[in-house]
Amino acid sequence: MTRLDVNFFDYGILFIYFALVVAIGLLARRAIATSEDFLLSGRSLPAWVTGLAFISANLGAIEILGMAANGAQYGISTVHFYWIGAVPAMVFLGLVMMPFYYGSRVRSVPEYTRRRFNKQSHLLNGIAFSLSSVLSAGVNLYALALVIQALVGWPKWLAILVAAGFVLAYITFGGLSGAIYNEVLQFFVIIAGLIPLLIVGLTSVGGWSGLKEKVAANATTPTMQQHAFSTWGGTGIGHWTNPLGDWLGIVMGLGFALSFGYWTTNFTEVQRALSAKNLSAAERTPLIGAFPKIFIPALTIIPGLIAIAVIPKFGAEGSGTTYNDAIPLLMKTYLPNGALGIALAGLLAAFMAGMAANVSSFNTVFTYDIWQTYIKKNFPDHYYLNVGRLVTVAGIIIGVGTAFIASQFDNIMNYIQTLFSFFNAPLFIVFIIGLVWKRTSPWGGFYGQLAGILAAVLFQYAIGPNWAYMHAGQTMSGELNAQIVNFYGAFSAIVVGAVVTVAVSLVTKPKPVSELVGLVYGAPDPEAGDPHEGYVRKWYESPKVLGYTALGIVVVLSIIFI
């Protein structure tokens, strides 16, 4: 990546930002006395803090570099990742799932699978989630290293090590609280860094109409020339030309399998809500996060389109650029010193927030769900606090290794969606069936997850690449479309997982209802009491008002940009 022209003023802004990051971690350390304080913030944080942290944890490399890369490669249809692929699932998490998570007092999503199914299901989910977390952490670490490399010209390996050191410092000091409070700071820094880039970039190309003209003239692929500014154009089943494929893959693969799998059962996100001070705050956490999620496409997708408009042959083979370079190259092109420092701080904040979210959820799952449950049982709580800190270091070290895996992909969003189809989609369908059907057996849960994972892997590497329908023009001579492969792979994981879960449950013994109280619909825990008791909520704090308002805004915007 080309070196950025930074001066002492930019470095000064970055120094102040990093000093604040470490200071927040040190201050949070003072509140840590137990493993729950370190790994779940003592379940004491207010809704506005957890809500902003919830969305900031997702504003990592996946969101900033990945969605800008998608904007450049696939066009405005990338909004489907937000309006279909995020907000409905976030509302579902707040209104439907959080009462079960928070009310049952589980410390993680895998712990819920142990109580609902069996230890085998629990261990499988714990291992799958841990693997997914460190692979995702590598994405953010790689992106963070790219920016450091552009700043000072260090070799990539050294930039990765330095980037890992910054994240390690504030998570090890402050645990989840340090990560969450830093994520709140990072949310505002990210927004402050991206808004000027959007305004200057749009102005330079002549506004929205000028952007459309320049993208049509400079796009290097037929699909972008036809559908760069159409969300649903070319999505017909049988002969799709849209960069994301057909509407079935978008709706069922992205909007259902990947979206609900990620937002409702991925502990990286759920952990923020579990750290809230009461159930009401936990319910509102994803709902508060849904509102900025609706409008973030303007700060990520549009810059990707601007890169197509202003950088000749951007992302094309032989151009010397990849789609991941969109944001950094626009920063180099448009931002003066000072503004460049703020944008760099925002970019670094995004990658640190994303990696911190992955590592802080990894240390919780590994400590509670693997180490405490299967390796070292019944030790004093302080022992698990120390294990959590050591696992944090281990997670960072593993992330360094997986960063080099991420560096092999020219669009990291394709890579991350592949991970989600493997690890999130299979768990979601098993989870939902187990939640609403008391007859779901422990072994149904285990084999359903396993079959879903295997189905996604099989589709990704054997079926999809050899199916002409997954290629441009629906012919094997056309380029393989990574997104439609991911969407159909996730959908196949859902279908196979559901069939196997039901089939195995019908021939194996279910748990007695007495062991499912508080874990499934229709079996409330009589000793749990009302988690909302004693809390008087204002009308505008109602989860239903927040959730339905967010969905209404999405419907309106979807019609406008159809």
PDB file of N, CA and C in Angstrom, residues 456-497:
ATOM      1  N   ALA A 456     -22.093 -26.821   4.989  1.00  0.00           N
ATOM      2  CA  ALA A 456     -21.559 -25.541   4.533  1.00  0.00           C
ATOM      3  C   ALA A 456     -20.176 -25.704   3.912  1.00  0.00           C
ATOM      4  N   VAL A 457     -19.326 -26.511   4.557  1.00  0.00           N
ATOM      5  CA  VAL A 457     -17.972 -26.743   4.041  1.00  0.00           C
ATOM      6  C   VAL A 457     -18.037 -27.452   2.681  1.00  0.00           C
ATOM      7  N   LEU A 458     -18.896 -28.459   2.589  1.00  0.00           N
ATOM      8  CA  LEU A 458     -19.043 -29.208   1.344  1.00  0.00           C
ATOM      9  C   LEU A 458     -19.514 -28.309   0.210  1.00  0.00           C
ATOM     10  N   PHE A 459     -20.494 -27.443   0.495  1.00  0.00           N
ATOM     11  CA  PHE A 459     -21.007 -26.554  -0.549  1.00  0.00           C
ATOM     12  C   PHE A 459     -19.935 -25.557  -0.972  1.00  0.00           C
ATOM     13  N   GLN A 460     -19.193 -25.020   0.013  1.00  0.00           N
ATOM     14  CA  GLN A 460     -18.193 -23.994  -0.269  1.00  0.00           C
ATOM     15  C   GLN A 460     -17.079 -24.508  -1.175  1.00  0.00           C
ATOM     16  N   TYR A 461     -16.640 -25.732  -0.952  1.00  0.00           N
ATOM     17  CA  TYR A 461     -15.444 -26.199  -1.642  1.00  0.00           C
ATOM     18  C   TYR A 461     -15.688 -27.272  -2.710  1.00  0.00           C
ATOM     19  N   ALA A 462     -16.841 -27.910  -2.690  1.00  0.00           N
ATOM     20  CA  ALA A 462     -17.096 -28.983  -3.660  1.00  0.00           C
ATOM     21  C   ALA A 462     -18.269 -28.680  -4.580  1.00  0.00           C
ATOM     22  N   ILE A 463     -19.405 -28.275  -4.014  1.00  0.00           N
ATOM     23  CA  ILE A 463     -20.606 -28.083  -4.828  1.00  0.00           C
ATOM     24  C   ILE A 463     -20.597 -26.734  -5.542  1.00  0.00           C
ATOM     25  N   GLY A 464     -20.444 -25.666  -4.777  1.00  0.00           N
ATOM     26  CA  GLY A 464     -20.518 -24.319  -5.343  1.00  0.00           C
ATOM     27  C   GLY A 464     -19.587 -24.075  -6.511  1.00  0.00           C
ATOM     28  N   PRO A 465     -18.272 -24.326  -6.368  1.00  0.00           N
ATOM     29  CA  PRO A 465     -17.345 -24.052  -7.476  1.00  0.00           C
ATOM     30  C   PRO A 465     -17.626 -24.888  -8.725  1.00  0.00           C
ATOM     31  N   ASN A 466     -18.291 -26.027  -8.578  1.00  0.00           N
ATOM     32  CA  ASN A 466     -18.552 -26.919  -9.717  1.00  0.00           C
ATOM     33  C   ASN A 466     -19.990 -26.839 -10.227  1.00  0.00           C
ATOM     34  N   TRP A 467     -20.736 -25.844  -9.758  1.00  0.00           N
ATOM     35  CA  TRP A 467     -22.114 -25.641 -10.191  1.00  0.00           C
ATOM     36  C   TRP A 467     -22.144 -24.398 -11.073  1.00  0.00           C
ATOM     37  N   ALA A 468     -22.508 -24.548 -12.313  1.00  0.00           N
ATOM     38  CA  ALA A 468     -22.476 -23.427 -13.263  1.00  0.00           C
ATOM     39  C   ALA A 468     -23.315 -22.248 -12.788  1.00  0.00           C
ATOM     40  N   TYR A 469     -24.392 -22.522 -12.056  1.00  0.00           N
ATOM     41  CA  TYR A 469     -25.281 -21.449 -11.607  1.00  0.00           C
ATOM     42  C   TYR A 469     -24.571 -20.464 -10.675  1.00  0.00           C
ATOM     43  N   MET A 470     -23.495 -20.884 -10.032  1.00  0.00           N
ATOM     44  CA  MET A 470     -22.756 -20.018  -9.116  1.00  0.00           C
ATOM     45  C   MET A 470     -21.757 -19.105  -9.836  1.00  0.00           C
ATOM     46  N   HIS A 471     -21.645 -19.250 -11.129  1.00  0.00           N
ATOM     47  CA  HIS A 471     -20.690 -18.476 -11.927  1.00  0.00           C
ATOM     48  C   HIS A 471     -21.409 -17.395 -12.718  1.00  0.00           C
ATOM     49  N   ALA A 472     -20.694 -16.319 -13.022  1.00  0.00           N
ATOM     50  CA  ALA A 472     -21.256 -15.239 -13.834  1.00  0.00           C
ATOM     51  C   ALA A 472     -21.750 -15.799 -15.166  1.00  0.00           C
ATOM     52  N   GLY A 473     -22.956 -15.365 -15.555  1.00  0.00           N
ATOM     53  CA  GLY A 473     -23.546 -15.858 -16.788  1.00  0.00           C
ATOM     54  C   GLY A 473     -24.074 -17.263 -16.694  1.00  0.00           C
ATOM     55  N   GLN A 474     -24.029 -17.845 -15.488  1.00  0.00           N
ATOM     56  CA  GLN A 474     -24.473 -19.211 -15.226  1.00  0.00           C
ATOM     57  C   GLN A 474     -23.789 -20.223 -16.152  1.00  0.00           C
ATOM     58  N   THR A 475     -22.520 -19.987 -16.379  1.00  0.00           N
ATOM     59  CA  THR A 475     -21.705 -20.902 -17.170  1.00  0.00           C
ATOM     60  C   THR A 475     -20.363 -21.101 -16.483  1.00  0.00           C
ATOM     61  N   MET A 476     -19.803 -22.284 -16.599  1.00  0.00           N
ATOM     62  CA  MET A 476     -18.556 -22.592 -15.908  1.00  0.00           C
ATOM     63  C   MET A 476     -17.402 -21.728 -16.397  1.00  0.00           C
ATOM     64  N   SER A 477     -17.531 -21.129 -17.572  1.00  0.00           N
ATOM     65  CA  SER A 477     -16.473 -20.243 -18.062  1.00  0.00           C
ATOM     66  C   SER A 477     -16.516 -18.874 -17.411  1.00  0.00           C
ATOM     67  N   GLY A 478     -17.650 -18.543 -16.749  1.00  0.00           N
ATOM     68  CA  GLY A 478     -17.765 -17.264 -16.065  1.00  0.00           C
ATOM     69  C   GLY A 478     -17.059 -17.289 -14.711  1.00  0.00           C
ATOM     70  N   GLU A 479     -16.786 -16.110 -14.177  1.00  0.00           N
ATOM     71  CA  GLU A 479     -16.095 -16.004 -12.893  1.00  0.00           C
ATOM     72  C   GLU A 479     -16.991 -16.491 -11.752  1.00  0.00           C
ATOM     73  N   LEU A 480     -16.420 -17.265 -10.836  1.00  0.00           N
ATOM     74  CA  LEU A 480     -17.169 -17.739  -9.669  1.00  0.00           C
ATOM     75  C   LEU A 480     -17.539 -16.553  -8.793  1.00  0.00           C
ATOM     76  N   ASN A 481     -18.818 -16.451  -8.413  1.00  0.00           N
ATOM     77  CA  ASN A 481     -19.283 -15.362  -7.559  1.00  0.00           C
ATOM     78  C   ASN A 481     -19.225 -15.824  -6.105  1.00  0.00           C
ATOM     79  N   ALA A 482     -18.267 -15.268  -5.351  1.00  0.00           N
ATOM     80  CA  ALA A 482     -18.047 -15.722  -3.974  1.00  0.00           C
ATOM     81  C   ALA A 482     -19.250 -15.456  -3.080  1.00  0.00           C
ATOM     82  N   GLN A 483     -19.976 -14.374  -3.332  1.00  0.00           N
ATOM     83  CA  GLN A 483     -21.081 -14.033  -2.448  1.00  0.00           C
ATOM     84  C   GLN A 483     -22.240 -15.008  -2.586  1.00  0.00           C
ATOM     85  N   ILE A 484     -22.642 -15.345  -3.813  1.00  0.00           N
ATOM     86  CA  ILE A 484     -23.773 -16.267  -3.955  1.00  0.00           C
ATOM     87  C   ILE A 484     -23.390 -17.649  -3.437  1.00  0.00           C
ATOM     88  N   VAL A 485     -22.119 -18.018  -3.557  1.00  0.00           N
ATOM     89  CA  VAL A 485     -21.669 -19.290  -2.981  1.00  0.00           C
ATOM     90  C   VAL A 485     -21.831 -19.252  -1.462  1.00  0.00           C
ATOM     91  N   ASN A 486     -21.436 -18.143  -0.839  1.00  0.00           N
ATOM     92  CA  ASN A 486     -21.587 -18.018   0.615  1.00  0.00           C
ATOM     93  C   ASN A 486     -23.052 -18.063   1.028  1.00  0.00           C
ATOM     94  N   PHE A 487     -23.910 -17.360   0.281  1.00  0.00           N
ATOM     95  CA  PHE A 487     -25.334 -17.306   0.630  1.00  0.00           C
ATOM     96  C   PHE A 487     -25.974 -18.690   0.524  1.00  0.00           C
ATOM     97  N   TYR A 488     -25.745 -19.370  -0.578  1.00  0.00           N
ATOM     98  CA  TYR A 488     -26.329 -20.700  -0.751  1.00  0.00           C
ATOM     99  C   TYR A 488     -25.682 -21.711   0.186  1.00  0.00           C
ATOM    100  N   GLY A 489     -24.401 -21.536   0.477  1.00  0.00           N
ATOM    101  CA  GLY A 489     -23.743 -22.430   1.430  1.00  0.00           C
ATOM    102  C   GLY A 489     -24.353 -22.310   2.812  1.00  0.00           C
ATOM    103  N   ALA A 490     -24.614 -21.061   3.256  1.00  0.00           N
ATOM    104  CA  ALA A 490     -25.242 -20.854   4.560  1.00  0.00           C
ATOM    105  C   ALA A 490     -26.661 -21.408   4.568  1.00  0.00           C
ATOM    106  N   PHE A 491     -27.389 -21.207   3.475  1.00  0.00           N
ATOM    107  CA  PHE A 491     -28.757 -21.718   3.393  1.00  0.00           C
ATOM    108  C   PHE A 491     -28.773 -23.247   3.422  1.00  0.00           C
ATOM    109  N   SER A 492     -27.798 -23.871   2.758  1.00  0.00           N
ATOM    110  CA  SER A 492     -27.721 -25.337   2.785  1.00  0.00           C
ATOM    111  C   SER A 492     -27.415 -25.827   4.195  1.00  0.00           C
ATOM    112  N   ALA A 493     -26.596 -25.064   4.939  1.00  0.00           N
ATOM    113  CA  ALA A 493     -26.310 -25.432   6.331  1.00  0.00           C
ATOM    114  C   ALA A 493     -27.575 -25.389   7.184  1.00  0.00           C
ATOM    115  N   ILE A 494     -28.424 -24.378   6.929  1.00  0.00           N
ATOM    116  CA  ILE A 494     -29.691 -24.246   7.651  1.00  0.00           C
ATOM    117  C   ILE A 494     -30.608 -25.434   7.346  1.00  0.00           C
ATOM    118  N   VAL A 495     -30.754 -25.751   6.076  1.00  0.00           N
ATOM    119  CA  VAL A 495     -31.676 -26.828   5.669  1.00  0.00           C
ATOM    120  C   VAL A 495     -31.202 -28.171   6.207  1.00  0.00           C
ATOM    121  N   VAL A 496     -29.923 -28.486   5.978  1.00  0.00           N
ATOM    122  CA  VAL A 496     -29.394 -29.779   6.427  1.00  0.00           C
ATOM    123  C   VAL A 496     -29.419 -29.851   7.957  1.00  0.00           C
ATOM    124  N   GLY A 497     -29.024 -28.773   8.626  1.00  0.00           N
ATOM    125  CA  GLY A 497     -29.040 -28.755  10.086  1.00  0.00           C
ATOM    126  C   GLY A 497     -30.429 -28.987  10.649  1.00  0.00           C
TER     127      GLY A 497
END
